[in-house]
Coordinates of N, CA and C in Angstrom, one line a residue:
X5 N 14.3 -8.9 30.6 CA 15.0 -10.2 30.8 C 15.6 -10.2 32.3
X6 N 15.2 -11.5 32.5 CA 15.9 -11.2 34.0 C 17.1 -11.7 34.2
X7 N 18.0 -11.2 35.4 CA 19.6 -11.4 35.9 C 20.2 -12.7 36.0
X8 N 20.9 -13.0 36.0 CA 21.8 -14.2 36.4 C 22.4 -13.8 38.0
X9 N 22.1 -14.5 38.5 CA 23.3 -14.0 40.4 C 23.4 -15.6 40.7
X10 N 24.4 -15.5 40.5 CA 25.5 -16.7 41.1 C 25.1 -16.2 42.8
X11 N 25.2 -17.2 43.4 CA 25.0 -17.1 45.1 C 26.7 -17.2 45.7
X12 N 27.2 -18.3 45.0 CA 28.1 -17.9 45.5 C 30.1 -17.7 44.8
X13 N 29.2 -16.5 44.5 CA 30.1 -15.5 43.4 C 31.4 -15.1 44.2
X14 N 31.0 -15.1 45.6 CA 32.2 -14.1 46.3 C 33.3 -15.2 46.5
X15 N 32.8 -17.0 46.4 CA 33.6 -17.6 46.8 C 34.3 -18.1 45.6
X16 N 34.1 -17.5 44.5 CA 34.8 -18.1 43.0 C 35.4 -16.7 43.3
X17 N 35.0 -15.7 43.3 CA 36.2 -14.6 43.4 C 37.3 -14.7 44.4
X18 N 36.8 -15.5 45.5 CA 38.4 -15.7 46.4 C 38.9 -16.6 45.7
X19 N 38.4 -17.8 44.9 CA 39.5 -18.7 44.6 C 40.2 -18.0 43.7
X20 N 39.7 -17.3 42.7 CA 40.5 -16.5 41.4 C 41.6 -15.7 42.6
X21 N 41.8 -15.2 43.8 CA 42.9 -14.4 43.8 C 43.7 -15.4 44.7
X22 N 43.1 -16.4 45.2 CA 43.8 -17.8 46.4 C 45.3 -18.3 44.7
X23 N 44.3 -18.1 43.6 CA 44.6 -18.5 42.3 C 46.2 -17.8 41.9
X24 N 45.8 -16.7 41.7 CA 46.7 -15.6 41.8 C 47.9 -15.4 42.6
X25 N 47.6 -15.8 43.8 CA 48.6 -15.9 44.9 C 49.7 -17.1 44.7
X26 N 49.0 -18.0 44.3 CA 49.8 -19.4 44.0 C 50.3 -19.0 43.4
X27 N 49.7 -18.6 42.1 CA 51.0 -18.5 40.7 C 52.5 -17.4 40.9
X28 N 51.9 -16.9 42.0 CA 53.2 -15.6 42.1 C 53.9 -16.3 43.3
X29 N 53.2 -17.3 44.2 CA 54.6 -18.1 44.8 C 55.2 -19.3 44.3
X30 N 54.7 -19.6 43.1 CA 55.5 -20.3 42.1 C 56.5 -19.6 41.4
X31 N 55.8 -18.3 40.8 CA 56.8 -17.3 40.2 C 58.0 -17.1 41.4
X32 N 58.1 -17.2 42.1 CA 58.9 -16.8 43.1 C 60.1 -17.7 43.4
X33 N 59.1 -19.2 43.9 CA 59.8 -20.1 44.1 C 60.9 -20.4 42.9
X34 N 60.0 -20.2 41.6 CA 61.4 -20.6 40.4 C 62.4 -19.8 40.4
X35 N 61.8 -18.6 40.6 CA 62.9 -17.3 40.4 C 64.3 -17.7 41.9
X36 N 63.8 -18.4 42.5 CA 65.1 -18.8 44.0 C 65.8 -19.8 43.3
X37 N 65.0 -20.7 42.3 CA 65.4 -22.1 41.9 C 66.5 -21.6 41.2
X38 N 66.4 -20.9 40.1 CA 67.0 -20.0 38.9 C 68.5 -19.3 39.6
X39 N 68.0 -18.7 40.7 CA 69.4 -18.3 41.1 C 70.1 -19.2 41.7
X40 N 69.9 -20.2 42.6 CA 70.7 -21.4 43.3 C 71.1 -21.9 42.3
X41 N 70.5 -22.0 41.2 CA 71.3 -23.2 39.9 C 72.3 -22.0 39.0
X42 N 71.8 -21.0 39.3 CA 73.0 -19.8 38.8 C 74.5 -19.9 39.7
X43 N 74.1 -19.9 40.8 CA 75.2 -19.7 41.7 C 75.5 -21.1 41.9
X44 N 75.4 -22.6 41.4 CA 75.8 -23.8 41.7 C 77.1 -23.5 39.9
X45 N 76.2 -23.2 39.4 CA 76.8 -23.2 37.8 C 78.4 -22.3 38.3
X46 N 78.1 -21.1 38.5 CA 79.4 -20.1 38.5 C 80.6 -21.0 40.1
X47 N 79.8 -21.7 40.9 CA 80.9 -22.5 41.3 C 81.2 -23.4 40.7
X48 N 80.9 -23.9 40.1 CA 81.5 -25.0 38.7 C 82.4 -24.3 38.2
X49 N 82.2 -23.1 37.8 CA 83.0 -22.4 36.5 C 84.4 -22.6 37.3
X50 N 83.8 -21.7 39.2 CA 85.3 -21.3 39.4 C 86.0 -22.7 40.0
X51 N 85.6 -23.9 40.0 CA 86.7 -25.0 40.5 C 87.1 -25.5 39.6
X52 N 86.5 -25.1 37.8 CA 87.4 -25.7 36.9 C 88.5 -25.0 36.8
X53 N 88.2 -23.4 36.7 CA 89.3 -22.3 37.2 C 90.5 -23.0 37.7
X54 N 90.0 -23.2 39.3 CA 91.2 -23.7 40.0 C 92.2 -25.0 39.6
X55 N 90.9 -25.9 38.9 CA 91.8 -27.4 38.6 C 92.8 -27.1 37.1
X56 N 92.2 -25.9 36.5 CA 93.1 -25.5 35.4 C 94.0 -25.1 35.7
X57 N 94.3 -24.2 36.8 CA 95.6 -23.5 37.5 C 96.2 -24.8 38.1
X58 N 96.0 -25.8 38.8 CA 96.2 -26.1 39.6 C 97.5 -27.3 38.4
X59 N 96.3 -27.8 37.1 CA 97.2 -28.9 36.7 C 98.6 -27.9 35.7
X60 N 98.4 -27.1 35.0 CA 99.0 -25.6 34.9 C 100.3 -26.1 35.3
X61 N 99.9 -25.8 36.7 CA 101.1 -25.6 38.0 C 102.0 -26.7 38.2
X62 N 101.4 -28.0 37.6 CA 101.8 -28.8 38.0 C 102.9 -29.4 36.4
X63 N 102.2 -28.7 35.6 CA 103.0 -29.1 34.4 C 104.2 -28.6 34.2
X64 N 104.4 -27.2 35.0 CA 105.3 -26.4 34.5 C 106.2 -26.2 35.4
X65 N 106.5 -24.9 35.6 CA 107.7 -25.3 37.0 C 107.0 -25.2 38.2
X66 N 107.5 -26.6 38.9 CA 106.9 -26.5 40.4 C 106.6 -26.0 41.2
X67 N 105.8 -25.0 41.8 CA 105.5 -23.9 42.7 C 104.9 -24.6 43.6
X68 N 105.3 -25.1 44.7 CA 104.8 -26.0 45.6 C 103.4 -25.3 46.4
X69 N 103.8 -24.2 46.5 CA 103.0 -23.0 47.1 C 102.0 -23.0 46.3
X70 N 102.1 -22.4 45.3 CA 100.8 -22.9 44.4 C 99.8 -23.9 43.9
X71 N 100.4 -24.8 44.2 CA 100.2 -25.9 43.9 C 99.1 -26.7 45.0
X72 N 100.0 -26.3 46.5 CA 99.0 -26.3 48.0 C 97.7 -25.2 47.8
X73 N 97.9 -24.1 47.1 CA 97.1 -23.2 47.5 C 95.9 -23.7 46.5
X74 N 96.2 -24.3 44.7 CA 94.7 -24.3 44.0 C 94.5 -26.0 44.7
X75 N 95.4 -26.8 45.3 CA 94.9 -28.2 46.1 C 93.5 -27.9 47.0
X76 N 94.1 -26.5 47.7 CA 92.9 -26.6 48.8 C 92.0 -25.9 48.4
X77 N 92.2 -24.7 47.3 CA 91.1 -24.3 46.9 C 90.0 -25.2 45.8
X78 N 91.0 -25.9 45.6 CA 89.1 -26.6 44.8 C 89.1 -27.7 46.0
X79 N 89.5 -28.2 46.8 CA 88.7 -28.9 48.1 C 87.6 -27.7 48.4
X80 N 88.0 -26.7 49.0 CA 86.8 -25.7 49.5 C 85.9 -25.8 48.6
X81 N 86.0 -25.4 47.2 CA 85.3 -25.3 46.1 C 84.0 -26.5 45.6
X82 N 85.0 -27.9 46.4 CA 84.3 -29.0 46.5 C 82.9 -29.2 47.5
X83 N 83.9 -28.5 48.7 CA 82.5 -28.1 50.1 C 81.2 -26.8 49.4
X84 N 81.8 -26.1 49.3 CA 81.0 -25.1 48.9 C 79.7 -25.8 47.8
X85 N 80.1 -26.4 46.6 CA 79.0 -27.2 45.9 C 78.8 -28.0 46.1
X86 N 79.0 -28.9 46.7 CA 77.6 -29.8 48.1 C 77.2 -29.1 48.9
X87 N 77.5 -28.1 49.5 CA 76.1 -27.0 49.8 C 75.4 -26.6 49.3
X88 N 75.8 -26.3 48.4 CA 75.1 -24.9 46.9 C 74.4 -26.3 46.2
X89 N 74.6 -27.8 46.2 CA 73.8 -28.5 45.7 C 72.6 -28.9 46.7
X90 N 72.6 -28.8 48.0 CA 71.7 -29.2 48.5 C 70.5 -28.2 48.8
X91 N 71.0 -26.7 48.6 CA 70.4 -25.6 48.4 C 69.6 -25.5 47.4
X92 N 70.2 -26.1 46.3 CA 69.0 -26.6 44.9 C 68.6 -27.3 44.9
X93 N 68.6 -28.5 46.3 CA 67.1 -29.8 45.8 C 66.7 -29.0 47.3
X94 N 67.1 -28.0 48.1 CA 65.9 -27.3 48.5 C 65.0 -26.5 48.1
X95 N 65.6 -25.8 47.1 CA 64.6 -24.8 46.0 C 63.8 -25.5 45.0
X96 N 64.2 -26.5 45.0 CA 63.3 -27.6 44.2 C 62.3 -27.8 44.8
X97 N 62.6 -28.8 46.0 CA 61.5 -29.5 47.1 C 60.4 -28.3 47.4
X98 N 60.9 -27.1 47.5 CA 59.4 -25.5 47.8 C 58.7 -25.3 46.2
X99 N 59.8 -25.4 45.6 CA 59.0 -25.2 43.7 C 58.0 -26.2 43.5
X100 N 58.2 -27.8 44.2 CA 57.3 -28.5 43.5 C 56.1 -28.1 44.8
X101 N 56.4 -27.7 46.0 CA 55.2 -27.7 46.6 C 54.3 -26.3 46.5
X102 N 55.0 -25.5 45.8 CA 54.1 -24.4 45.0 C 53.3 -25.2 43.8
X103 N 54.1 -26.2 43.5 CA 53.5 -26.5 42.1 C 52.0 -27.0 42.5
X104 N 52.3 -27.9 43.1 CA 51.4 -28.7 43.8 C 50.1 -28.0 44.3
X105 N 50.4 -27.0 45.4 CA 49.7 -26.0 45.5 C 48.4 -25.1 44.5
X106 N 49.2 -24.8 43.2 CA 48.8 -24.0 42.7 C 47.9 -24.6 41.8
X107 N 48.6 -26.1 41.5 CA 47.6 -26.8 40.9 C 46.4 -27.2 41.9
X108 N 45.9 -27.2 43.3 CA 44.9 -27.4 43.8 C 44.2 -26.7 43.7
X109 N 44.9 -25.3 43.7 CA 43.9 -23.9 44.2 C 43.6 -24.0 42.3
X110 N 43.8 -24.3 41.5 CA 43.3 -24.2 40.0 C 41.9 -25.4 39.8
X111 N 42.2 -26.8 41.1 CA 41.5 -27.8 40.1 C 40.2 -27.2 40.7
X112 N 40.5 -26.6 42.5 CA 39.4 -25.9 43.0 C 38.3 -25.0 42.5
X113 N 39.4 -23.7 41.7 CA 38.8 -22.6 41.2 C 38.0 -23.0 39.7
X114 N 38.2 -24.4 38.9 CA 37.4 -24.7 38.1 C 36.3 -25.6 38.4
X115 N 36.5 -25.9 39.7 CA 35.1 -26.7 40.1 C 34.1 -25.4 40.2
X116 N 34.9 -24.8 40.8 CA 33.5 -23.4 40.9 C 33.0 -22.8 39.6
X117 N 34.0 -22.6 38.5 CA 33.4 -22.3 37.6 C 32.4 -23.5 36.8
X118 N 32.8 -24.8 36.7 CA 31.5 -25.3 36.3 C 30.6 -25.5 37.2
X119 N 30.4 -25.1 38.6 CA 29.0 -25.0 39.1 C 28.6 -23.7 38.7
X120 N 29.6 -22.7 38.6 CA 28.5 -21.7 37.9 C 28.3 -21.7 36.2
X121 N 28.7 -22.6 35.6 CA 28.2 -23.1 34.6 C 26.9 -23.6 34.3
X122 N 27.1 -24.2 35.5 CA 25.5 -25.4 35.5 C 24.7 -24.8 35.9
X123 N 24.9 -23.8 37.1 CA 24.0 -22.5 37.8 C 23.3 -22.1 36.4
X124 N 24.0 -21.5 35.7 CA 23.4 -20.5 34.8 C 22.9 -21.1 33.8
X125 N 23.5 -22.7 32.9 CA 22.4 -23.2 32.1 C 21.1 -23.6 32.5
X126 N 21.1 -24.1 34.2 CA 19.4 -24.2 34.8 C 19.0 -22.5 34.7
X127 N 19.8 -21.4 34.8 CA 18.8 -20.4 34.7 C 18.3 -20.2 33.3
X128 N 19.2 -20.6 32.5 CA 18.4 -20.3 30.8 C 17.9 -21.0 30.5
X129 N 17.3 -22.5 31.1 CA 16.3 -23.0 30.8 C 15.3 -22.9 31.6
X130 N 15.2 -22.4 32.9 CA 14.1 -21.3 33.8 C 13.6 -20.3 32.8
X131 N 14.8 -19.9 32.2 CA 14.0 -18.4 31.9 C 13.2 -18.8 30.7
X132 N 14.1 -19.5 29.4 CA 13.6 -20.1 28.7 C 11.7 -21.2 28.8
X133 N 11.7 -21.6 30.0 CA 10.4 -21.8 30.1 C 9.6 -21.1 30.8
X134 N 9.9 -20.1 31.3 CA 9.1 -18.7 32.0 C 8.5 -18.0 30.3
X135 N 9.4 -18.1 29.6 CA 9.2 -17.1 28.6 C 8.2 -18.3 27.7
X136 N 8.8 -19.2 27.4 CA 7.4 -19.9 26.9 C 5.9 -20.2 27.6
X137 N 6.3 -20.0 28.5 CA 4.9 -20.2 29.6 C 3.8 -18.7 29.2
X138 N 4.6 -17.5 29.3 CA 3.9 -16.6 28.8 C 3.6 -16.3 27.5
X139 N 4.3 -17.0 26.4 CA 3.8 -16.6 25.3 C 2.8 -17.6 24.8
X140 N 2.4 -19.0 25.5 CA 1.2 -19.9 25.6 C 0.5 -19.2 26.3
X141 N 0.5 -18.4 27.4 CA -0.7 -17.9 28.0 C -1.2 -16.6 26.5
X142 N -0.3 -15.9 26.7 CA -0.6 -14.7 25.5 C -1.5 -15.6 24.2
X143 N -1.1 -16.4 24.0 CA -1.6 -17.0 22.4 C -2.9 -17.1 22.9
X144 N -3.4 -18.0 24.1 CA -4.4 -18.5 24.4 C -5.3 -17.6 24.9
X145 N -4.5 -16.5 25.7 CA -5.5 -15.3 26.0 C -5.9 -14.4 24.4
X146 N -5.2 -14.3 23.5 CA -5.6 -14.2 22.1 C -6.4 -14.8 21.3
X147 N -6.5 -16.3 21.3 CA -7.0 -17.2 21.1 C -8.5 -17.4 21.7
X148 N -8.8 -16.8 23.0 CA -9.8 -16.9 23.8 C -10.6 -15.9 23.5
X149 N -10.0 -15.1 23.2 CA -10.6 -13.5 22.8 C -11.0 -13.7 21.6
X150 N -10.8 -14.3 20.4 CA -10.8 -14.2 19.4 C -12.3 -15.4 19.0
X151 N -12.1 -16.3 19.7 CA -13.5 -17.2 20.0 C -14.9 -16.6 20.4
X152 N -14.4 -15.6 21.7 CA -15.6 -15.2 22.5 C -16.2 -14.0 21.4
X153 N -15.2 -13.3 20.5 CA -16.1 -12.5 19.8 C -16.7 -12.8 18.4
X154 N -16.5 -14.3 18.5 CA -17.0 -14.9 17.0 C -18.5 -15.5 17.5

């Protein structure tokens, strides 16, 4: 029986690792996304911290000092997460263009596989009529033989 050879086998195997590559700078990209929304969350935690201390301070006996110090610290707290938020719609904006990415190098790497799809169903019906072609010749060279000695 004869082989199957894709011609161009070497360029579906680059897309499979072009493939591979994507997926791991998606993996990546989320894993930055994951921590920016980790670290936006734990400043959340700590400027409720402060507005708890802060209203605390204000209920009880007046510590004016304290009171300036959790003031300014959840202002900082305020600056710090509009940074830490703009840092996650930049981890976003790289995640969707991995996304994007990885979905090209996929729609890519399945065009190749259905041309070698189609490659190889035209070879099984090559082969498929190679192999009928000889077994009409065989019958008829049997057939011919079997006349000439009657």
């Amino acid at each position: 029986m004869a082989k199957f050879f894709y011609r161009m086998q070497n360029i579906l195997d680059i897309k499979y690792k072009l493939e591979e590559s994507a997926k791991q700078e998606y993996a990546d990209a989320r894993q930055r996304l994951t921590e920016e929304e980790n670290k936006l969350q734990h400043l959340h935690n700590r400027r409720a911290g402060y507005v708890n201390d802060y209203n605390e301070s204000i209920n009880g006996k007046l510590d004016f000092i304290k009171i300036e110090e959790n003031g300014n610290a959840i202002d900082i707290m305020d600056e710090m997460i509009a940074m830490q938020l703009e840092m996650v719609r930049k981890r976003s904006k790289e995640l969707e263009m991995a996304r994007q990415k990885l979905n090209t190098v996929m729609q890519e790497r399945k065009m190749h596989e259905k041309l070698k799809e189609k490659k190889f169903d035209e070879f099984l019906v090559e082969l498929n009529a190679q192999e009928n072609k000889e077994v009409d010749e065989l019958i008829s060279y049997k057939y011919g033989s079997k006349v000439t000695e009657e």
